[in-house]
Coordinates of C-alpha atoms in Angstrom, one line a residue:
X814 CA 0.0 0.0 0.0
X815 CA 1.5 3.3 -1.1
X816 CA 0.8 5.7 1.8
X817 CA 1.5 9.3 2.8
X818 CA 1.6 9.9 6.5
X819 CA -0.4 13.0 7.4
X820 CA -0.1 15.3 10.4
X821 CA -3.7 15.7 11.7
X822 CA -4.7 17.6 14.8
X823 CA -6.3 15.7 17.7
X824 CA -9.4 17.8 17.3
X825 CA -9.7 16.9 13.6
X826 CA -9.3 13.2 14.4
X827 CA -12.0 13.4 17.2
X828 CA -14.3 15.2 14.8
X829 CA -14.0 12.4 12.2
X830 CA -14.4 9.7 14.8
X831 CA -17.6 11.3 16.0
X832 CA -19.0 11.2 12.4
X833 CA -18.5 7.4 12.3
X834 CA -21.6 5.4 13.3
X835 CA -19.3 2.9 15.1
X836 CA -17.7 5.5 17.4
X837 CA -20.4 8.1 17.6
X838 CA -21.7 7.0 21.0
X839 CA -18.4 7.3 22.8
X840 CA -18.0 10.0 25.4
X841 CA -15.5 12.8 24.7
X842 CA -12.8 11.4 26.9
X843 CA -13.1 8.0 25.2
X844 CA -12.9 9.6 21.7
X845 CA -9.8 11.5 22.8
X846 CA -8.2 8.2 23.9
X847 CA -9.0 6.6 20.5
X848 CA -7.7 9.6 18.7
X849 CA -4.4 9.5 20.6
X850 CA -3.6 6.0 19.4
X851 CA -4.6 6.6 15.8
X852 CA -2.5 7.6 12.8
X853 CA -3.8 9.2 9.6
X854 CA -2.6 8.0 6.2
X855 CA -3.4 9.0 2.6
X856 CA -3.7 6.2 0.0
X857 CA -3.9 6.7 -3.7
X858 CA -6.8 5.6 -5.9
X859 CA -6.1 2.0 -7.1
X860 CA -3.9 1.1 -4.1
X861 CA -4.6 -2.0 -2.1
X862 CA -5.4 -1.2 1.5
X863 CA -5.9 -4.9 2.6
X864 CA -5.5 -8.2 0.8
X865 CA -7.8 -11.2 1.3
X866 CA -6.1 -14.0 3.2
X867 CA -3.4 -11.9 4.9
X868 CA -3.2 -11.5 8.7
X869 CA -4.8 -8.3 10.0
X870 CA -2.9 -5.9 12.2
X871 CA -4.9 -2.7 11.7
X872 CA -8.5 -1.5 11.3
X873 CA -9.2 1.6 9.2
X874 CA -11.8 4.4 9.7
X875 CA -12.4 6.3 6.4
X876 CA -12.0 10.0 6.8
X877 CA -12.3 11.1 3.2
X878 CA -12.6 9.2 -0.1
X879 CA -14.1 5.8 -1.0
X880 CA -12.9 2.2 -0.8
X881 CA -14.1 -0.9 -2.7
X882 CA -14.5 -4.1 -0.7
X883 CA -13.7 -7.1 -3.0
X884 CA -13.8 -10.9 -2.6
X885 CA -12.3 -13.7 -4.8
X886 CA -14.5 -15.4 -7.4
X887 CA -14.5 -19.0 -8.4
X888 CA -12.6 -18.2 -11.6
X889 CA -9.8 -16.5 -9.7
X890 CA -11.0 -13.0 -10.3
X891 CA -12.5 -10.5 -7.9
X892 CA -15.9 -8.9 -7.5
X893 CA -17.0 -5.8 -5.7
X894 CA -19.3 -6.6 -2.8
X895 CA -19.4 -3.2 -1.2
X896 CA -18.3 0.4 -1.5
X897 CA -17.6 2.3 1.7
X898 CA -17.1 5.9 2.4
X899 CA -16.4 8.5 5.2
X900 CA -17.3 7.2 8.6
X901 CA -17.2 3.5 7.7
X902 CA -14.7 1.0 9.2
X903 CA -12.9 -1.7 7.4
X904 CA -10.5 -4.4 8.6
X905 CA -12.2 -4.8 12.0
X906 CA -13.4 -8.4 11.4
X907 CA -9.9 -9.9 11.3
X908 CA -9.0 -8.1 14.5
X909 CA -12.2 -9.3 16.3
X910 CA -11.8 -13.0 15.1
X911 CA -8.0 -13.1 14.9
X912 CA -8.5 -14.8 11.5
X913 CA -6.9 -13.8 8.2
X914 CA -8.5 -11.0 6.2
X915 CA -11.9 -12.2 4.7
X916 CA -11.8 -9.6 1.9
X917 CA -9.6 -7.3 0.0
X918 CA -10.0 -3.5 0.1
X919 CA -8.9 -1.2 -2.6
X920 CA -9.0 2.6 -2.8
X921 CA -11.5 3.8 -5.3
X922 CA -10.4 7.4 -4.8
X923 CA -7.5 9.1 -3.1
X924 CA -8.5 8.5 0.5
X925 CA -7.6 9.6 4.0
X926 CA -7.7 6.7 6.5
X927 CA -7.4 6.7 10.3
X928 CA -5.5 3.6 11.3
X929 CA -5.9 1.8 14.6
X930 CA -3.4 -1.0 15.6
X931 CA -4.6 -4.4 16.7
X932 CA -3.7 -4.0 20.4
X933 CA -5.2 -0.5 20.7
X934 CA -8.3 -1.8 18.8
X935 CA -8.8 -4.7 21.2
X936 CA -8.4 -2.4 24.2
X937 CA -11.1 -0.1 22.9
X938 CA -13.4 -3.1 22.5
X939 CA -12.9 -4.1 26.1
X940 CA -13.1 -0.7 27.6
X941 CA -16.1 0.5 25.5
X942 CA -18.6 -2.3 24.9
X943 CA -20.9 0.0 22.9
X944 CA -18.2 0.2 20.2
X945 CA -18.2 -3.6 20.0
X946 CA -22.0 -3.7 19.7
X947 CA -22.0 -1.1 16.9
X948 CA -19.1 -2.9 15.2
X949 CA -21.0 -6.2 15.3
X950 CA -24.0 -4.6 13.7
X951 CA -21.7 -3.4 10.9
X952 CA -20.3 -6.9 10.4
X953 CA -23.8 -8.5 10.3
X954 CA -25.0 -6.0 7.8
X955 CA -22.1 -6.9 5.4
X956 CA -22.7 -10.6 6.0
X957 CA -26.3 -10.2 5.1
X958 CA -25.3 -8.3 2.0
X959 CA -22.9 -11.1 1.0
X960 CA -25.5 -13.8 1.5
X961 CA -27.9 -12.0 -0.9
X962 CA -25.0 -11.6 -3.4
X963 CA -25.5 -7.8 -3.5
X964 CA -22.8 -6.0 -5.4
X965 CA -23.4 -2.2 -5.0
X966 CA -21.3 0.0 -7.0
X967 CA -21.9 3.0 -4.8
X968 CA -23.6 6.2 -5.7
X969 CA -21.7 8.2 -8.2
X970 CA -21.5 11.6 -6.4
X971 CA -18.1 12.8 -7.7
X972 CA -17.7 12.9 -11.5
X973 CA -14.5 14.1 -13.2
X974 CA -14.8 15.8 -16.6
X975 CA -11.4 15.4 -18.3
X976 CA -9.8 16.6 -21.6
X977 CA -9.3 14.1 -24.4
X978 CA -7.8 14.3 -27.9
X979 CA -6.1 17.1 -29.7
X980 CA -9.3 19.2 -29.4
X981 CA -10.8 18.7 -25.9
X982 CA -14.4 19.7 -25.4
X983 CA -14.6 19.2 -21.6
X984 CA -15.0 22.9 -20.6
X985 CA -18.1 23.4 -22.7
X986 CA -19.4 19.9 -21.8
X987 CA -19.0 20.5 -18.1
X988 CA -21.3 23.5 -18.0
X989 CA -24.1 21.7 -19.8
X990 CA -23.5 18.5 -17.8
X991 CA -23.8 20.3 -14.4
X992 CA -27.1 21.8 -15.6
X993 CA -28.4 18.4 -16.7
X994 CA -27.4 16.9 -13.3
X995 CA -29.4 19.6 -11.5
X996 CA -32.5 18.6 -13.4
X997 CA -32.2 14.8 -12.8
X998 CA -35.0 14.4 -10.2
X999 CA -38.5 15.5 -11.2
X1000 CA -39.9 17.9 -8.7
X1001 CA -36.7 18.5 -6.8
X1002 CA -33.5 20.3 -7.4
X1003 CA -30.2 18.4 -7.2
X1004 CA -27.4 20.5 -5.7
X1005 CA -24.3 20.4 -8.0
X1006 CA -21.0 22.1 -7.4
X1007 CA -18.2 22.3 -10.0
X1008 CA -14.5 22.5 -8.9
X1009 CA -11.8 23.6 -11.4
X1010 CA -8.1 23.9 -10.8
X1011 CA -8.5 27.6 -10.7
X1012 CA -11.1 27.4 -8.0
X1013 CA -9.0 24.9 -5.9
X1014 CA -6.0 27.2 -6.2
X1015 CA -8.1 30.2 -5.0
X1016 CA -9.5 28.3 -2.1
X1017 CA -6.4 26.3 -1.0
X1018 CA -3.4 28.1 -2.4
X1019 CA -0.8 26.8 -4.8
X1020 CA 1.0 24.5 -2.3
X1021 CA -1.9 22.4 -1.0
X1022 CA -1.0 18.8 -0.1
X1023 CA -2.9 15.8 -1.4
X1024 CA -4.4 15.3 2.0
X1025 CA -5.6 18.9 2.2
X1026 CA -7.2 18.6 -1.3
X1027 CA -8.9 15.3 -0.3
X1028 CA -10.3 16.9 2.8
X1029 CA -11.4 20.0 0.9
X1030 CA -13.2 17.9 -1.7
X1031 CA -14.8 15.8 1.0
X1032 CA -16.3 19.0 2.4
X1033 CA -17.5 20.0 -1.0
X1034 CA -19.1 16.6 -1.5
X1035 CA -20.6 16.7 1.9
X1036 CA -22.7 19.8 1.2
X1037 CA -23.8 18.7 -2.3
X1038 CA -25.6 15.9 -4.1
X1039 CA -23.0 15.8 -6.9
X1040 CA -19.6 17.3 -7.4
X1041 CA -18.1 17.8 -10.9
X1042 CA -14.3 18.0 -11.0
X1043 CA -13.1 19.8 -14.1
X1044 CA -9.7 18.8 -15.5
X1045 CA -7.3 21.4 -16.9
X1046 CA -5.7 21.4 -20.3
X1047 CA -2.0 21.2 -20.0
X1048 CA -2.1 20.4 -16.3
X1049 CA -1.8 16.6 -16.2
X1050 CA -1.2 16.6 -12.4
X1051 CA -4.5 18.3 -11.6
X1052 CA -6.3 16.3 -14.3
X1053 CA -5.0 13.0 -12.9
X1054 CA -5.9 14.0 -9.4
X1055 CA -9.5 14.8 -10.6
X1056 CA -9.7 11.3 -12.0
X1057 CA -8.4 9.6 -8.8
X1058 CA -10.8 11.6 -6.6
X1059 CA -13.9 10.7 -8.7
X1060 CA -16.3 7.8 -8.8
X1061 CA -16.2 8.0 -12.6
X1062 CA -14.2 10.0 -15.1
X1063 CA -15.5 11.3 -18.4
X1064 CA -12.9 11.9 -21.1
X1065 CA -14.4 14.5 -23.5
X1066 CA -13.2 15.6 -26.9
X1067 CA -14.3 16.4 -30.4
X1068 CA -14.7 13.1 -32.3
X1069 CA -12.5 14.1 -35.2
X1070 CA -9.6 14.8 -32.9
X1071 CA -9.7 11.6 -30.9
X1072 CA -7.7 9.4 -33.2
X1073 CA -4.6 10.8 -31.5
X1074 CA -3.8 11.5 -27.9
X1075 CA -3.6 15.1 -26.8
X1076 CA -0.3 16.2 -25.1
X1077 CA -2.0 16.2 -21.6
X1078 CA -3.7 12.9 -22.3
X1079 CA -0.4 11.1 -22.8
X1080 CA 0.3 11.3 -19.1
X1081 CA -3.3 10.6 -17.9
X1082 CA -3.4 7.2 -16.1
X1083 CA -6.7 5.8 -17.3
X1084 CA -8.3 2.6 -15.9
X1085 CA -10.5 0.0 -17.6
X1086 CA -14.1 -0.8 -16.7
X1087 CA -16.7 1.9 -16.2
X1088 CA -14.4 4.1 -14.0
X1089 CA -13.3 6.0 -17.1
X1090 CA -15.8 6.6 -20.0
X1091 CA -15.4 8.5 -23.3
X1092 CA -17.7 11.2 -24.6
X1093 CA -17.3 11.9 -28.3
X1094 CA -18.6 15.3 -29.4
X1095 CA -19.8 15.4 -33.0
X1096 CA -20.4 18.2 -35.5
X1097 CA -21.2 15.6 -38.2
X1098 CA -24.7 14.1 -38.6
X1099 CA -23.4 10.5 -38.1
X1100 CA -20.6 9.2 -35.9
X1101 CA -17.8 7.3 -37.7
X1102 CA -14.6 5.4 -36.9
X1103 CA -15.6 4.9 -33.2
X1104 CA -13.8 1.5 -33.2
X1105 CA -10.5 3.2 -34.1
X1106 CA -10.9 5.8 -31.3
X1107 CA -11.8 3.1 -28.7
X1108 CA -8.8 1.0 -29.6
X1109 CA -6.6 3.8 -28.2
X1110 CA -8.3 4.2 -24.9
X1111 CA -9.2 1.5 -22.3
X1112 CA -12.7 3.0 -21.6
X1113 CA -15.4 0.7 -20.4
X1114 CA -18.2 2.8 -21.9
X1115 CA -18.6 5.6 -24.6
X1116 CA -21.2 8.1 -25.4
X1117 CA -21.9 10.0 -28.6
X1118 CA -23.4 13.5 -28.3
X1119 CA -24.1 16.2 -30.8
X1120 CA -22.4 19.5 -30.2
X1121 CA -24.7 21.8 -28.3
X1122 CA -27.4 19.1 -27.7
X1123 CA -28.8 19.4 -24.2
X1124 CA -30.8 16.2 -24.8
X1125 CA -27.7 14.2 -25.5
X1126 CA -25.8 15.7 -22.5
X1127 CA -28.8 14.9 -20.3
X1128 CA -28.7 11.2 -21.6
X1129 CA -25.0 11.0 -20.5
X1130 CA -25.9 12.5 -17.1
X1131 CA -28.6 9.9 -16.5
X1132 CA -26.4 7.1 -17.5
X1133 CA -23.4 8.2 -15.4
X1134 CA -25.6 9.0 -12.3
X1135 CA -27.5 5.7 -12.6
X1136 CA -30.9 7.0 -13.4
X1137 CA -31.2 5.9 -17.1
X1138 CA -34.1 4.3 -18.9
X1139 CA -33.7 1.2 -21.1
X1140 CA -36.3 -0.1 -23.5
X1141 CA -36.4 -3.7 -24.8
X1142 CA -38.4 -4.5 -27.9
X1143 CA -39.6 -8.1 -28.4
X1144 CA -39.9 -10.1 -31.6
X1145 CA -43.2 -10.6 -33.4
X1146 CA -43.0 -10.2 -37.2
X1147 CA -45.4 -7.6 -38.5
X1148 CA -46.7 -7.0 -35.0
X1149 CA -43.4 -5.2 -34.5
X1150 CA -44.9 -2.0 -35.9
X1151 CA -46.6 -1.7 -32.5
X1152 CA -43.2 -0.8 -31.1
X1153 CA -43.2 2.4 -33.2
X1154 CA -46.6 3.3 -31.7
X1155 CA -45.0 2.8 -28.2
X1156 CA -42.1 5.0 -29.1
X1157 CA -44.5 7.7 -30.2
X1158 CA -46.3 7.4 -26.8
X1159 CA -42.9 7.6 -24.9
X1160 CA -42.0 10.8 -26.8
X1161 CA -45.4 12.4 -26.1
X1162 CA -45.1 11.5 -22.4
X1163 CA -41.6 12.9 -22.1
X1164 CA -40.0 9.5 -21.2
X1165 CA -36.4 9.5 -22.3
X1166 CA -34.8 6.4 -23.9
X1167 CA -31.1 6.0 -23.0
X1168 CA -30.4 2.4 -24.1
X1169 CA -32.3 0.1 -26.5
X1170 CA -32.2 -3.6 -27.3
X1171 CA -34.3 -6.2 -28.9
X1172 CA -34.9 -9.4 -30.7
X1173 CA -35.9 -10.1 -34.3
X1174 CA -38.1 -7.2 -35.6
X1175 CA -37.6 -5.7 -32.1
X1176 CA -33.9 -5.5 -33.0
X1177 CA -34.7 -3.6 -36.1
X1178 CA -36.9 -1.1 -34.3
X1179 CA -34.3 -0.7 -31.5
X1180 CA -31.6 0.1 -34.2
X1181 CA -33.8 2.8 -35.7
X1182 CA -34.1 4.4 -32.3
X1183 CA -30.4 4.2 -31.7
X1184 CA -29.7 5.8 -35.0
X1185 CA -31.4 8.9 -33.8
X1186 CA -34.1 8.9 -36.5
X1187 CA -37.4 10.7 -36.0
X1188 CA -40.6 8.8 -36.1
X1189 CA -41.2 9.2 -39.8
X1190 CA -37.6 8.0 -40.5
X1191 CA -38.1 5.0 -38.3
X1192 CA -41.3 4.1 -40.1
X1193 CA -39.6 4.5 -43.5
X1194 CA -36.7 2.3 -42.6
X1195 CA -38.7 -0.4 -40.9
X1196 CA -41.0 -0.6 -44.0
X1197 CA -38.0 -0.7 -46.3
X1198 CA -36.5 -3.7 -44.5
X1199 CA -39.8 -5.6 -44.2
X1200 CA -42.3 -5.2 -47.1
X1201 CA -41.7 -2.2 -49.3
X1202 CA -39.7 -4.3 -51.7
X1203 CA -42.4 -7.0 -51.9
X1204 CA -42.4 -10.2 -49.9
X1205 CA -39.2 -10.7 -48.0
X1206 CA -39.6 -14.5 -48.5
X1207 CA -37.9 -15.0 -51.9
X1208 CA -38.5 -18.7 -52.4
X1209 CA -35.8 -21.1 -53.4
X1210 CA -35.2 -24.9 -53.4
X1211 CA -35.6 -25.6 -49.6
X1212 CA -32.3 -27.3 -49.0
X1213 CA -31.2 -24.8 -46.3
X1214 CA -34.3 -22.6 -45.9
X1215 CA -37.5 -21.7 -47.8
X1216 CA -36.2 -18.3 -48.7
X1217 CA -32.9 -17.4 -50.3
X1218 CA -32.6 -14.4 -48.0
X1219 CA -31.2 -12.2 -50.7
X1220 CA -34.2 -9.8 -50.7
X1221 CA -34.0 -9.5 -46.9
X1222 CA -30.2 -9.1 -46.8
X1223 CA -30.2 -6.6 -49.6
X1224 CA -33.0 -4.5 -48.1
X1225 CA -31.2 -4.4 -44.8
X1226 CA -27.8 -3.6 -46.3
X1227 CA -29.3 -0.8 -48.4
X1228 CA -31.4 0.5 -45.4
X1229 CA -28.6 0.6 -42.8
X1230 CA -25.6 1.0 -45.1
X1231 CA -22.3 0.1 -43.4
X1232 CA -23.0 1.8 -40.0
X1233 CA -21.2 0.0 -37.2
X1234 CA -23.1 -0.6 -34.0
X1235 CA -20.4 1.5 -32.2
X1236 CA -21.3 4.4 -34.4
X1237 CA -24.9 4.6 -33.3
X1238 CA -25.9 7.6 -31.3
X1239 CA -27.4 5.5 -28.5
X1240 CA -26.3 2.4 -26.7
X1241 CA -27.7 -0.6 -28.5
X1242 CA -27.7 -4.4 -28.5
X1243 CA -29.6 -7.1 -30.2
X1244 CA -29.6 -10.9 -29.8
X1245 CA -29.6 -13.9 -32.0
X1246 CA -29.6 -17.6 -31.1
X1247 CA -26.2 -19.3 -31.4
X1248 CA -27.1 -22.9 -32.5
X1249 CA -23.4 -23.9 -32.2
X1250 CA -23.2 -23.1 -28.5
X1251 CA -26.9 -23.3 -27.7
X1252 CA -26.9 -19.9 -26.1
X1253 CA -27.9 -16.3 -26.7
X1254 CA -25.4 -14.3 -28.8
X1255 CA -25.3 -10.6 -27.9
X1256 CA -24.4 -8.2 -30.8
X1257 CA -22.5 -5.1 -29.6
X1258 CA -20.2 -4.4 -32.5
X1259 CA -19.9 -4.9 -36.2
X1260 CA -22.3 -3.7 -39.0
X1261 CA -25.8 -3.0 -37.8
X1262 CA -27.4 -4.7 -40.8
X1263 CA -25.5 -8.0 -40.1
X1264 CA -26.6 -8.0 -36.5
X1265 CA -30.2 -7.3 -37.2
X1266 CA -30.2 -9.8 -40.1
X1267 CA -28.9 -12.5 -37.7
X1268 CA -31.6 -11.6 -35.2
X1269 CA -34.4 -12.0 -37.7
X1270 CA -33.2 -15.3 -39.3
X1271 CA -36.2 -17.5 -38.5
X1272 CA -35.0 -21.1 -38.7
X1273 CA -36.2 -22.9 -41.8
X1274 CA -37.5 -19.7 -43.4
X1275 CA -34.3 -17.6 -43.8
X1276 CA -30.8 -18.8 -44.1
X1277 CA -28.8 -18.6 -40.8
X1278 CA -25.9 -16.1 -40.4
X1279 CA -22.4 -16.9 -39.5
X1280 CA -20.6 -15.2 -36.6
X1281 CA -17.0 -14.0 -36.8
X1282 CA -15.9 -17.2 -34.9
X1283 CA -17.9 -19.5 -37.3
X1284 CA -21.0 -20.1 -35.2
X1285 CA -24.4 -20.5 -36.7
X1286 CA -26.8 -17.7 -35.7
X1287 CA -30.6 -17.6 -36.1
X1288 CA -33.6 -15.6 -34.9
X1289 CA -33.0 -14.5 -31.3
X1290 CA -36.6 -15.3 -30.4
X1291 CA -35.7 -19.0 -30.4
X1292 CA -34.0 -18.4 -27.0
X1293 CA -35.0 -15.0 -25.7
X1294 CA -37.8 -13.1 -27.4
X1295 CA -37.7 -10.1 -24.9
X1296 CA -34.1 -10.0 -23.7
X1297 CA -34.4 -7.9 -20.5
X1298 CA -31.8 -9.9 -18.7
X1299 CA -29.3 -8.8 -21.4
X1300 CA -30.3 -5.2 -21.0
X1301 CA -29.8 -5.4 -17.3
X1302 CA -26.4 -7.0 -17.5
X1303 CA -25.0 -4.9 -20.3
X1304 CA -26.3 -1.4 -19.6
X1305 CA -27.8 -1.7 -16.0
X1306 CA -30.6 0.9 -16.5
X1307 CA -32.3 2.3 -13.4
X1308 CA -35.7 1.7 -15.0
X1309 CA -36.5 -0.7 -17.7
X1310 CA -39.5 -0.9 -20.0
X1311 CA -40.2 -4.1 -22.0
X1312 CA -42.7 -4.4 -24.9
X1313 CA -43.9 -8.0 -25.3
X1314 CA -45.7 -8.8 -28.5
X1315 CA -46.5 -12.4 -27.5
X1316 CA -50.0 -13.4 -28.4
X1317 CA -51.8 -16.6 -29.2
X1318 CA -51.0 -17.8 -32.7
X1319 CA -54.3 -18.2 -34.5
X1320 CA -53.2 -21.3 -36.5
X1321 CA -56.0 -23.1 -38.4
X1322 CA -56.2 -26.8 -37.3
X1323 CA -59.6 -28.3 -38.5
X1324 CA -58.1 -30.0 -41.5
X1325 CA -55.0 -31.5 -39.8
X1326 CA -55.5 -35.2 -40.3
X1327 CA -55.6 -37.5 -37.3
X1328 CA -53.2 -39.9 -39.1
X1329 CA -50.4 -37.4 -39.0
X1330 CA -49.9 -37.8 -42.8
X1331 CA -50.2 -34.7 -45.0
X1332 CA -49.7 -34.6 -48.8
X1333 CA -48.2 -31.3 -49.8
X1334 CA -49.4 -31.9 -53.3
X1335 CA -53.0 -32.3 -52.1
X1336 CA -52.8 -29.1 -50.1
X1337 CA -51.3 -27.2 -53.0
X1338 CA -54.1 -28.4 -55.4
X1339 CA -56.8 -27.5 -52.9
X1340 CA -55.4 -24.0 -52.4
X1341 CA -55.0 -23.5 -56.2
X1342 CA -58.7 -24.3 -56.9
X1343 CA -60.6 -21.0 -56.6
X1344 CA -64.0 -22.7 -56.2
X1345 CA -62.9 -24.5 -53.0
X1346 CA -62.9 -23.1 -49.5
X1347 CA -59.4 -22.8 -48.1
X1348 CA -58.1 -25.7 -46.0
X1349 CA -57.8 -25.1 -42.3
X1350 CA -54.3 -26.2 -41.9
X1351 CA -51.2 -24.1 -41.1
X1352 CA -48.7 -23.4 -43.8
X1353 CA -45.0 -24.2 -43.3
X1354 CA -44.1 -20.5 -42.9
X1355 CA -46.7 -19.9 -40.2
X1356 CA -45.7 -23.1 -38.4
X1357 CA -42.0 -22.3 -38.4
X1358 CA -42.6 -18.7 -37.2
X1359 CA -44.9 -19.8 -34.4
X1360 CA -42.5 -22.6 -33.4
X1361 CA -39.4 -20.4 -33.4
X1362 CA -40.8 -18.1 -30.7
X1363 CA -42.3 -20.5 -28.2
X1364 CA -39.2 -21.2 -26.2
X1365 CA -38.0 -17.6 -26.1
X1366 CA -41.4 -16.3 -25.2
X1367 CA -41.7 -18.6 -22.2
X1368 CA -39.1 -16.7 -20.2
X1369 CA -40.2 -14.4 -17.3
X1370 CA -39.8 -10.8 -18.3
X1371 CA -37.8 -8.9 -15.6
X1372 CA -38.7 -5.2 -16.1
X1373 CA -40.2 -2.3 -14.2
X1374 CA -43.0 -2.0 -16.8
X1375 CA -44.1 -4.6 -19.3
X1376 CA -46.3 -3.4 -22.0
X1377 CA -48.3 -6.0 -24.0
X1378 CA -50.2 -4.5 -26.9
X1379 CA -53.4 -6.3 -28.0
X1380 CA -52.1 -7.6 -31.4
X1381 CA -53.4 -11.1 -31.4
X1382 CA -55.6 -10.5 -34.4
X1383 CA -52.7 -9.7 -36.6
X1384 CA -50.5 -12.4 -38.2
X1385 CA -46.7 -12.5 -38.2
X1386 CA -46.7 -11.6 -41.9
X1387 CA -49.6 -9.2 -41.9
X1388 CA -47.5 -6.2 -42.9
X1389 CA -50.4 -4.7 -44.9
X1390 CA -52.0 -3.8 -41.5
X1391 CA -48.9 -1.9 -40.2
X1392 CA -50.8 1.4 -39.6
X1393 CA -53.5 -0.3 -37.5
X1394 CA -50.8 -2.3 -35.6
X1395 CA -48.9 0.9 -34.9
X1396 CA -52.0 2.7 -33.7
X1397 CA -52.8 -0.3 -31.4
X1398 CA -49.3 -0.1 -29.9
X1399 CA -49.7 3.6 -29.4
X1400 CA -53.1 3.4 -27.7
X1401 CA -52.1 0.5 -25.5
X1402 CA -48.8 2.2 -24.4
X1403 CA -50.6 5.4 -23.5
X1404 CA -53.0 3.5 -21.3
X1405 CA -50.2 1.5 -19.8
X1406 CA -48.2 4.6 -18.9
X1407 CA -51.3 6.3 -17.4
X1408 CA -51.9 3.2 -15.2
X1409 CA -48.2 2.8 -14.3
X1410 CA -46.4 4.1 -11.2
X1411 CA -43.1 4.0 -13.1
X1412 CA -41.0 7.1 -12.1
X1413 CA -39.6 8.9 -15.1

């Protein structure tokens, strides 16, 4: 553990002890005794404070900053089981039980820790039983959390806005970002305070120590809901300190300047995962080359915004603060036009959409939302890839499938062009069924048209698609027709809305023979004779479509609001009724939103 020993007055130590729930009930003389045996240290973000399995010789009271508590996983990795902040105590269990450390602790931010040695700790326990009682409550709370496999990431209250690329855009972004954060909660004002290098110098002077800055930022955080730390171009030391003091750092730059590092960015120590995210600011109408930009930076997440767009900045604010809204669109053939009616209802109700995902036609709808199209553009593109070119089932000799798939693939390639998923304005995924592995395949990169084409490849009707590793991919509805679990694991929205188009398949059955034998020639002759009534027997396409969605539709839908439009009267291929289907989706969503208690 890299530490900096800090000189702290006895009064300061007592003040921090009194703020800790574990020591708050001690009398003044007892607090003074504890303070006398404690030392204060600074640890740097990323440093290990404790290591699981090692003997414990100290307990730590957090004065300022945040620490992550981690345990080993079965595959040898680590998972975060808790995030603790000022007033919390860590390391006490090993001292109480005289057993090795049961977890590792790592500094999430630069942190000030009050350290109490094992002998002094045990003396405190004996002399002041109330401390032992409060300590036991703390331990039991963590144990209960572990039993229920809770993995809190901690509230993101300190966010660093950092320069990126040769043309950083963080100053302009920080102003709009702070405004967006203030408007996060409907009906209440969120207090947000921004701290720049200039302000810190004004408040602390030019020679402030790391410990003094940590204490200063702790006080700023204590009086606000959110603190925005603003990096300074050309000042790598301050910029890196902002990142270390934050729960999440946002690297912000103009997209066309991010293919190279800026001078100040060269020295910025970035970390993987979601602790550092990238914001690409665009003047152009469509993001491009995002994959190349991401290859330079180990960022867990990235966000595209249009220059000057308050709506886009607000989306980033919701995602970073953990208040975002995700929408999942289910599969259902022509019934998928109901999704567009739902989107219209969301727009009219002022419900933001921050991440989208879907299966089959739901994947296609989700992609149009992520592209940033208006409702007319979404309708136009969805019509183009479904029925504007005539039937998408271009028959061929059924050795692989009934349809060649050329008409469908061509329509999708022409409709989407070569847009990569990473170049969509909004976070997007879609799913297909991996027949090679027997599992859900999640599409997060590569051409949009290929991902959607795989997601709609109904087995037996359209040819399967091949993944980059040679796996066979078909319609995602085979395994998960409304992939809410994927949305939760990939984007973790605070609120999730799912639109389920599952409805009974009105398949005719009166003329299905009891023998189980059916002559295709006989059925064809019967259907070709105009003077005869149609046979009440399902066709191969209807049967394959219905069969392909049964398994995926059987899953429980884990969402805050599940909307189920009444679309049973429309067939999977009833594209001629798209306007009525869309209106049905709109009306049903309006009613569902009015009846819902979903906070938005």
